Amino acid sequence: MTCEKDFLRAFIPVIFATGAFFMGLLGNLYCETIAFEPQSSTDDLQTLFFGVYYYKWYEVVQLPPDSRTVVREACFQYPEGTEFDAKWKTAKSFAIITPIIGGFVLFWSWLAPCWYVGMQRWRKMAHVFLIMTLFQGLTLIFLSSSACKSNPIISSLAQEESIFYQQACSFGWGTKVNIAAVVFWFIAGVLMLTIIPPPKRPARGPPETQTVTYTQTEQPDGTKIQTETTVKGQYIEPNKTEAVDTLKEEPVNASAQMAEP
């Protein structure tokens, strides 16, 4: 029962790391990381959302069969010629590096309890999860990049169409999920490093002895038939060496015994 508890407990940090992995993907690869609100609450304008790689925009489409016109929101890549400053590029880089490295180690961490990895490998995976905490946190530098402080699309709307939005961005749900991913990576690493050790391989059962008796019988026609009788012995307790020696001698004496008709 203790072995089963240790085995199941080893998956707790792995579950946290899995949550961090998927939350990091959603927070950085979707298009709702930051938001810009209209300057005036009286304007009939939608909140605009931007992500590290995509931004949310609205388009007018006609749906068949009656060519009904609807406004649809979707994620689009940034237009060609968009300037990305150093912080924005850093966020884009770590938004890809983190799930690649973290996902690789996460895959093996799901197998680690089943393979009974040693403490050394277990700690190495914990260190990687702590490093992912730093990498995931570096994607939050997107909040201080030009995407948030001098967004080119927001500036274009103000200059070309006189549509004004707030100059400073606010947190979208993607940023909140991204922060949660940082916390989950950290919890996974700390749990593996300090609290939850890898499960130990179940101990082998105690050795078992058996007595083998050979009986030789001579038939009326002169032929001899040898039969073998095997009797299993009792389990040996490893801490009682005297009992082990005694039981080891019994098969030798029994095997030398031959019964004549």
Short mmCIF file of N, CA and C in Angstrom, two decimals, residues 42-178:
data_model
loop_
_atom_site.label_atom_id
_atom_site.label_comp_id
_atom_site.label_asym_id
_atom_site.label_seq_id
_atom_site.Cartn_x
_atom_site.Cartn_y
_atom_site.Cartn_z
N THR A 42 -18.18 56.12 -24.53
CA THR A 42 -19.36 56.35 -25.36
C THR A 42 -19.15 55.85 -26.78
N ASP A 43 -17.90 55.65 -27.18
CA ASP A 43 -17.64 55.16 -28.53
C ASP A 43 -18.08 53.70 -28.65
N ASP A 44 -18.70 53.40 -29.75
CA ASP A 44 -19.15 52.02 -29.99
C ASP A 44 -18.00 51.23 -30.62
N LEU A 45 -16.96 51.04 -29.83
CA LEU A 45 -15.78 50.36 -30.32
C LEU A 45 -15.52 49.10 -29.49
N GLN A 46 -14.96 48.11 -30.16
CA GLN A 46 -14.63 46.86 -29.48
C GLN A 46 -13.24 46.95 -28.86
N THR A 47 -13.06 46.21 -27.79
CA THR A 47 -11.73 46.09 -27.20
C THR A 47 -10.82 45.32 -28.15
N LEU A 48 -9.62 45.81 -28.35
CA LEU A 48 -8.67 45.17 -29.24
C LEU A 48 -7.67 44.35 -28.43
N PHE A 49 -7.40 43.14 -28.91
CA PHE A 49 -6.49 42.24 -28.21
C PHE A 49 -5.28 41.93 -29.09
N PHE A 50 -4.14 41.76 -28.42
CA PHE A 50 -2.89 41.47 -29.12
C PHE A 50 -2.15 40.37 -28.37
N GLY A 51 -1.49 39.52 -29.15
CA GLY A 51 -0.65 38.47 -28.57
C GLY A 51 0.77 38.61 -29.05
N VAL A 52 1.60 37.66 -28.62
CA VAL A 52 3.01 37.70 -28.99
C VAL A 52 3.17 37.50 -30.49
N TYR A 53 2.39 36.60 -31.08
CA TYR A 53 2.53 36.28 -32.50
C TYR A 53 1.33 36.74 -33.34
N TYR A 54 0.17 36.88 -32.71
CA TYR A 54 -1.05 37.21 -33.46
C TYR A 54 -1.81 38.32 -32.75
N TYR A 55 -2.71 38.93 -33.48
CA TYR A 55 -3.60 39.91 -32.89
C TYR A 55 -5.02 39.62 -33.36
N LYS A 56 -5.98 40.03 -32.56
CA LYS A 56 -7.39 39.77 -32.88
C LYS A 56 -7.94 40.97 -33.65
N TRP A 57 -8.62 40.66 -34.75
CA TRP A 57 -9.20 41.72 -35.58
C TRP A 57 -10.59 41.29 -36.01
N TYR A 58 -11.32 42.25 -36.49
CA TYR A 58 -12.71 42.01 -36.89
C TYR A 58 -12.83 42.19 -38.40
N GLU A 59 -13.54 41.30 -39.03
CA GLU A 59 -13.73 41.38 -40.47
C GLU A 59 -15.20 41.14 -40.80
N VAL A 60 -15.63 41.76 -41.88
CA VAL A 60 -17.01 41.62 -42.34
C VAL A 60 -17.04 40.56 -43.43
N VAL A 61 -17.86 39.55 -43.25
CA VAL A 61 -17.96 38.46 -44.23
C VAL A 61 -19.42 38.23 -44.56
N GLN A 62 -19.64 37.64 -45.72
CA GLN A 62 -20.99 37.28 -46.16
C GLN A 62 -21.11 35.76 -46.16
N LEU A 63 -22.14 35.29 -45.49
CA LEU A 63 -22.33 33.86 -45.34
C LEU A 63 -23.38 33.37 -46.32
N PRO A 64 -23.11 32.25 -47.01
CA PRO A 64 -24.11 31.65 -47.90
C PRO A 64 -25.20 31.00 -47.05
N PRO A 65 -26.35 30.72 -47.60
CA PRO A 65 -26.70 30.89 -49.03
C PRO A 65 -27.36 32.23 -49.34
N ASP A 66 -27.72 32.98 -48.26
CA ASP A 66 -28.45 34.23 -48.50
C ASP A 66 -27.55 35.44 -48.43
N SER A 67 -26.21 35.21 -48.43
CA SER A 67 -25.24 36.31 -48.39
C SER A 67 -25.46 37.22 -47.19
N ARG A 68 -25.79 36.59 -46.07
CA ARG A 68 -26.00 37.37 -44.84
C ARG A 68 -24.67 37.93 -44.35
N THR A 69 -24.65 39.21 -44.01
CA THR A 69 -23.43 39.90 -43.59
C THR A 69 -23.28 39.79 -42.08
N VAL A 70 -22.11 39.34 -41.65
CA VAL A 70 -21.82 39.24 -40.22
C VAL A 70 -20.41 39.77 -39.97
N VAL A 71 -20.18 40.16 -38.74
CA VAL A 71 -18.86 40.60 -38.31
C VAL A 71 -18.22 39.45 -37.52
N ARG A 72 -17.09 39.04 -37.99
CA ARG A 72 -16.42 37.88 -37.38
C ARG A 72 -15.07 38.33 -36.82
N GLU A 73 -14.75 37.81 -35.64
CA GLU A 73 -13.44 38.09 -35.04
C GLU A 73 -12.55 36.87 -35.21
N ALA A 74 -11.29 37.12 -35.48
CA ALA A 74 -10.34 36.04 -35.72
C ALA A 74 -8.93 36.53 -35.40
N CYS A 75 -8.01 35.59 -35.29
CA CYS A 75 -6.61 35.92 -35.02
C CYS A 75 -5.85 36.01 -36.34
N PHE A 76 -5.07 37.06 -36.48
CA PHE A 76 -4.30 37.28 -37.70
C PHE A 76 -2.84 37.51 -37.36
N GLN A 77 -1.97 37.17 -38.30
CA GLN A 77 -0.57 37.51 -38.14
C GLN A 77 -0.39 39.01 -38.31
N TYR A 78 0.64 39.54 -37.70
CA TYR A 78 0.90 40.96 -37.81
C TYR A 78 1.28 41.31 -39.25
N PRO A 79 0.87 42.46 -39.72
CA PRO A 79 1.16 42.84 -41.11
C PRO A 79 2.65 42.88 -41.40
N GLU A 80 2.98 42.67 -42.64
CA GLU A 80 4.38 42.77 -43.05
C GLU A 80 4.87 44.20 -42.83
N GLY A 81 6.08 44.28 -42.36
CA GLY A 81 6.65 45.58 -42.08
C GLY A 81 6.47 46.03 -40.65
N THR A 82 5.75 45.24 -39.82
CA THR A 82 5.60 45.59 -38.41
C THR A 82 6.96 45.52 -37.72
N GLU A 83 7.30 46.54 -37.00
CA GLU A 83 8.59 46.59 -36.32
C GLU A 83 8.46 45.98 -34.92
N PHE A 84 9.31 45.01 -34.64
CA PHE A 84 9.35 44.37 -33.33
C PHE A 84 10.62 44.82 -32.62
N ASP A 85 10.45 45.41 -31.44
CA ASP A 85 11.64 45.84 -30.71
C ASP A 85 12.30 44.63 -30.03
N ALA A 86 13.41 44.87 -29.32
CA ALA A 86 14.19 43.78 -28.73
C ALA A 86 13.39 42.99 -27.70
N LYS A 87 12.59 43.67 -26.91
CA LYS A 87 11.81 42.97 -25.89
C LYS A 87 10.74 42.09 -26.53
N TRP A 88 10.14 42.59 -27.58
CA TRP A 88 9.13 41.80 -28.28
C TRP A 88 9.76 40.55 -28.89
N LYS A 89 10.93 40.70 -29.49
CA LYS A 89 11.63 39.56 -30.08
C LYS A 89 12.05 38.55 -29.00
N THR A 90 12.44 39.05 -27.85
CA THR A 90 12.81 38.15 -26.75
C THR A 90 11.60 37.33 -26.30
N ALA A 91 10.47 37.99 -26.18
CA ALA A 91 9.25 37.28 -25.80
C ALA A 91 8.88 36.22 -26.84
N LYS A 92 9.03 36.54 -28.11
CA LYS A 92 8.71 35.58 -29.17
C LYS A 92 9.65 34.37 -29.10
N SER A 93 10.91 34.61 -28.81
CA SER A 93 11.87 33.51 -28.75
C SER A 93 11.55 32.56 -27.60
N PHE A 94 11.34 33.10 -26.41
CA PHE A 94 11.09 32.24 -25.26
C PHE A 94 9.69 31.63 -25.28
N ALA A 95 8.79 32.21 -26.06
CA ALA A 95 7.47 31.59 -26.22
C ALA A 95 7.56 30.29 -27.00
N ILE A 96 8.64 30.11 -27.76
CA ILE A 96 8.87 28.87 -28.51
C ILE A 96 9.84 27.94 -27.77
N ILE A 97 10.88 28.52 -27.18
CA ILE A 97 11.88 27.70 -26.49
C ILE A 97 11.27 26.97 -25.29
N THR A 98 10.43 27.65 -24.54
CA THR A 98 9.88 27.07 -23.31
C THR A 98 9.06 25.81 -23.58
N PRO A 99 8.08 25.82 -24.49
CA PRO A 99 7.32 24.58 -24.71
C PRO A 99 8.13 23.46 -25.36
N ILE A 100 9.17 23.81 -26.12
CA ILE A 100 9.98 22.76 -26.75
C ILE A 100 10.78 22.01 -25.69
N ILE A 101 11.55 22.75 -24.89
CA ILE A 101 12.36 22.10 -23.85
C ILE A 101 11.47 21.53 -22.75
N GLY A 102 10.55 22.34 -22.27
CA GLY A 102 9.67 21.88 -21.20
C GLY A 102 8.81 20.70 -21.61
N GLY A 103 8.34 20.70 -22.86
CA GLY A 103 7.51 19.59 -23.32
C GLY A 103 8.30 18.30 -23.43
N PHE A 104 9.57 18.40 -23.85
CA PHE A 104 10.41 17.20 -23.96
C PHE A 104 10.63 16.56 -22.58
N VAL A 105 11.00 17.38 -21.60
CA VAL A 105 11.22 16.85 -20.25
C VAL A 105 9.91 16.40 -19.62
N LEU A 106 8.84 17.10 -19.92
CA LEU A 106 7.53 16.72 -19.38
C LEU A 106 7.13 15.33 -19.87
N PHE A 107 7.40 15.03 -21.13
CA PHE A 107 7.07 13.70 -21.67
C PHE A 107 7.78 12.61 -20.86
N TRP A 108 9.08 12.79 -20.59
CA TRP A 108 9.83 11.78 -19.84
C TRP A 108 9.44 11.76 -18.37
N SER A 109 8.97 12.89 -17.85
CA SER A 109 8.56 12.89 -16.44
C SER A 109 7.31 12.06 -16.22
N TRP A 110 6.46 11.95 -17.26
CA TRP A 110 5.30 11.07 -17.12
C TRP A 110 5.71 9.59 -17.08
N LEU A 111 6.83 9.27 -17.71
CA LEU A 111 7.31 7.89 -17.72
C LEU A 111 8.21 7.59 -16.52
N ALA A 112 8.76 8.62 -15.90
CA ALA A 112 9.74 8.42 -14.83
C ALA A 112 9.22 7.58 -13.67
N PRO A 113 8.01 7.83 -13.14
CA PRO A 113 7.55 6.98 -12.03
C PRO A 113 7.40 5.51 -12.43
N CYS A 114 7.05 5.26 -13.68
CA CYS A 114 6.87 3.88 -14.12
C CYS A 114 8.21 3.17 -14.32
N TRP A 115 9.23 3.94 -14.66
CA TRP A 115 10.56 3.35 -14.90
C TRP A 115 11.43 3.38 -13.65
N TYR A 116 10.91 3.95 -12.56
CA TYR A 116 11.64 4.01 -11.30
C TYR A 116 13.03 4.63 -11.48
N VAL A 117 13.03 5.85 -12.00
CA VAL A 117 14.31 6.55 -12.20
C VAL A 117 14.93 6.85 -10.84
N GLY A 118 16.22 6.98 -10.81
CA GLY A 118 16.92 7.28 -9.58
C GLY A 118 16.76 8.73 -9.17
N MET A 119 17.25 9.01 -7.97
CA MET A 119 17.14 10.37 -7.44
C MET A 119 17.90 11.39 -8.29
N GLN A 120 19.01 10.98 -8.88
CA GLN A 120 19.81 11.90 -9.67
C GLN A 120 19.04 12.41 -10.89
N ARG A 121 18.42 11.51 -11.64
CA ARG A 121 17.64 11.93 -12.81
C ARG A 121 16.40 12.70 -12.39
N TRP A 122 15.81 12.28 -11.28
CA TRP A 122 14.62 12.98 -10.77
C TRP A 122 14.95 14.44 -10.47
N ARG A 123 16.10 14.68 -9.87
CA ARG A 123 16.50 16.04 -9.54
C ARG A 123 16.85 16.84 -10.80
N LYS A 124 17.40 16.17 -11.80
CA LYS A 124 17.69 16.86 -13.05
C LYS A 124 16.41 17.38 -13.70
N MET A 125 15.37 16.57 -13.70
CA MET A 125 14.09 17.03 -14.25
C MET A 125 13.52 18.18 -13.43
N ALA A 126 13.72 18.12 -12.11
CA ALA A 126 13.26 19.22 -11.26
C ALA A 126 13.99 20.51 -11.59
N HIS A 127 15.29 20.42 -11.84
CA HIS A 127 16.05 21.61 -12.21
C HIS A 127 15.58 22.19 -13.54
N VAL A 128 15.23 21.32 -14.49
CA VAL A 128 14.72 21.81 -15.77
C VAL A 128 13.40 22.55 -15.57
N PHE A 129 12.53 22.03 -14.72
CA PHE A 129 11.26 22.71 -14.46
C PHE A 129 11.49 24.08 -13.82
N LEU A 130 12.48 24.19 -12.96
CA LEU A 130 12.78 25.49 -12.37
C LEU A 130 13.35 26.45 -13.41
N ILE A 131 14.14 25.92 -14.34
CA ILE A 131 14.64 26.76 -15.43
C ILE A 131 13.48 27.22 -16.32
N MET A 132 12.50 26.33 -16.53
CA MET A 132 11.32 26.72 -17.31
C MET A 132 10.55 27.85 -16.63
N THR A 133 10.64 27.91 -15.30
CA THR A 133 10.02 29.04 -14.58
C THR A 133 10.63 30.35 -15.05
N LEU A 134 11.95 30.37 -15.17
CA LEU A 134 12.62 31.58 -15.66
C LEU A 134 12.27 31.86 -17.11
N PHE A 135 12.31 30.83 -17.95
CA PHE A 135 12.01 31.03 -19.37
C PHE A 135 10.58 31.52 -19.58
N GLN A 136 9.64 30.90 -18.84
CA GLN A 136 8.24 31.33 -18.97
C GLN A 136 8.08 32.76 -18.49
N GLY A 137 8.79 33.10 -17.44
CA GLY A 137 8.71 34.47 -16.94
C GLY A 137 9.28 35.49 -17.92
N LEU A 138 10.27 35.09 -18.70
CA LEU A 138 10.86 36.02 -19.67
C LEU A 138 9.88 36.36 -20.79
N THR A 139 8.88 35.52 -21.03
CA THR A 139 7.88 35.88 -22.04
C THR A 139 7.03 37.06 -21.59
N LEU A 140 6.99 37.30 -20.27
CA LEU A 140 6.21 38.43 -19.76
C LEU A 140 6.86 39.77 -20.07
N ILE A 141 8.09 39.74 -20.59
CA ILE A 141 8.74 40.99 -21.02
C ILE A 141 7.96 41.62 -22.17
N PHE A 142 7.06 40.85 -22.75
CA PHE A 142 6.17 41.36 -23.80
C PHE A 142 5.36 42.54 -23.29
N LEU A 143 5.09 42.58 -21.97
CA LEU A 143 4.27 43.64 -21.40
C LEU A 143 4.97 44.99 -21.42
N SER A 144 6.29 44.99 -21.52
CA SER A 144 7.04 46.25 -21.57
C SER A 144 7.61 46.52 -22.96
N SER A 145 7.14 45.78 -23.95
CA SER A 145 7.63 45.97 -25.32
C SER A 145 6.81 47.04 -26.03
N SER A 146 7.17 47.27 -27.28
CA SER A 146 6.45 48.26 -28.08
C SER A 146 5.02 47.82 -28.36
N ALA A 147 4.74 46.53 -28.24
CA ALA A 147 3.36 46.07 -28.45
C ALA A 147 2.43 46.66 -27.42
N CYS A 148 2.95 46.93 -26.24
CA CYS A 148 2.11 47.44 -25.16
C CYS A 148 2.22 48.96 -25.00
N LYS A 149 3.38 49.51 -25.28
CA LYS A 149 3.60 50.93 -25.01
C LYS A 149 3.40 51.82 -26.23
N SER A 150 3.74 51.32 -27.40
CA SER A 150 3.53 52.12 -28.62
C SER A 150 3.12 51.18 -29.74
N ASN A 151 1.98 50.59 -29.56
CA ASN A 151 1.50 49.57 -30.49
C ASN A 151 1.33 50.17 -31.89
N PRO A 152 1.94 49.57 -32.91
CA PRO A 152 1.87 50.16 -34.26
C PRO A 152 0.46 50.16 -34.83
N ILE A 153 -0.34 49.18 -34.51
CA ILE A 153 -1.71 49.13 -35.06
C ILE A 153 -2.58 50.18 -34.39
N ILE A 154 -2.43 50.35 -33.08
CA ILE A 154 -3.18 51.38 -32.37
C ILE A 154 -2.79 52.77 -32.88
N SER A 155 -1.51 52.97 -33.11
CA SER A 155 -1.05 54.26 -33.64
C SER A 155 -1.58 54.49 -35.04
N SER A 156 -1.64 53.46 -35.86
CA SER A 156 -2.16 53.59 -37.22
C SER A 156 -3.63 53.95 -37.22
N LEU A 157 -4.41 53.36 -36.30
CA LEU A 157 -5.83 53.69 -36.23
C LEU A 157 -6.04 55.15 -35.84
N ALA A 158 -5.21 55.65 -34.96
CA ALA A 158 -5.35 57.04 -34.52
C ALA A 158 -4.96 58.02 -35.63
N GLN A 159 -3.93 57.71 -36.37
CA GLN A 159 -3.44 58.63 -37.39
C GLN A 159 -4.27 58.60 -38.66
N GLU A 160 -4.69 57.40 -39.08
CA GLU A 160 -5.34 57.26 -40.38
C GLU A 160 -6.86 57.31 -40.30
N GLU A 161 -7.44 56.82 -39.22
CA GLU A 161 -8.90 56.74 -39.15
C GLU A 161 -9.48 57.50 -37.97
N SER A 162 -8.62 58.19 -37.22
CA SER A 162 -9.08 58.97 -36.04
C SER A 162 -9.87 58.11 -35.07
N ILE A 163 -9.43 56.90 -34.89
CA ILE A 163 -10.02 56.00 -33.91
C ILE A 163 -9.01 55.88 -32.76
N PHE A 164 -9.45 56.29 -31.58
CA PHE A 164 -8.50 56.45 -30.48
C PHE A 164 -8.74 55.40 -29.40
N TYR A 165 -7.65 54.80 -29.00
CA TYR A 165 -7.64 53.83 -27.89
C TYR A 165 -6.67 54.30 -26.82
N GLN A 166 -6.77 53.68 -25.66
CA GLN A 166 -5.84 54.00 -24.58
C GLN A 166 -4.40 53.73 -25.04
N GLN A 167 -3.48 54.54 -24.58
CA GLN A 167 -2.09 54.38 -24.98
C GLN A 167 -1.41 53.22 -24.25
N ALA A 168 -1.85 52.94 -23.06
CA ALA A 168 -1.26 51.84 -22.27
C ALA A 168 -2.17 50.62 -22.36
N CYS A 169 -1.56 49.47 -22.43
CA CYS A 169 -2.33 48.24 -22.54
C CYS A 169 -2.74 47.75 -21.14
N SER A 170 -3.66 46.84 -21.13
CA SER A 170 -4.07 46.17 -19.90
C SER A 170 -3.90 44.66 -20.07
N PHE A 171 -3.97 43.93 -18.97
CA PHE A 171 -3.79 42.49 -19.04
C PHE A 171 -4.98 41.83 -19.73
N GLY A 172 -4.69 41.00 -20.72
CA GLY A 172 -5.71 40.12 -21.26
C GLY A 172 -5.68 38.81 -20.49
N TRP A 173 -6.61 37.92 -20.80
CA TRP A 173 -6.62 36.66 -20.06
C TRP A 173 -5.38 35.83 -20.37
N GLY A 174 -4.76 36.09 -21.53
CA GLY A 174 -3.54 35.37 -21.87
C GLY A 174 -2.40 35.68 -20.91
N THR A 175 -2.28 36.93 -20.48
CA THR A 175 -1.24 37.30 -19.51
C THR A 175 -1.50 36.62 -18.17
N LYS A 176 -2.74 36.58 -17.75
CA LYS A 176 -3.06 35.94 -16.47
C LYS A 176 -2.75 34.44 -16.51
N VAL A 177 -3.07 33.81 -17.63
CA VAL A 177 -2.75 32.40 -17.77
C VAL A 177 -1.24 32.19 -17.81
N ASN A 178 -0.53 33.12 -18.44
CA ASN A 178 0.92 33.03 -18.52
C ASN A 178 1.55 33.13 -17.14
#
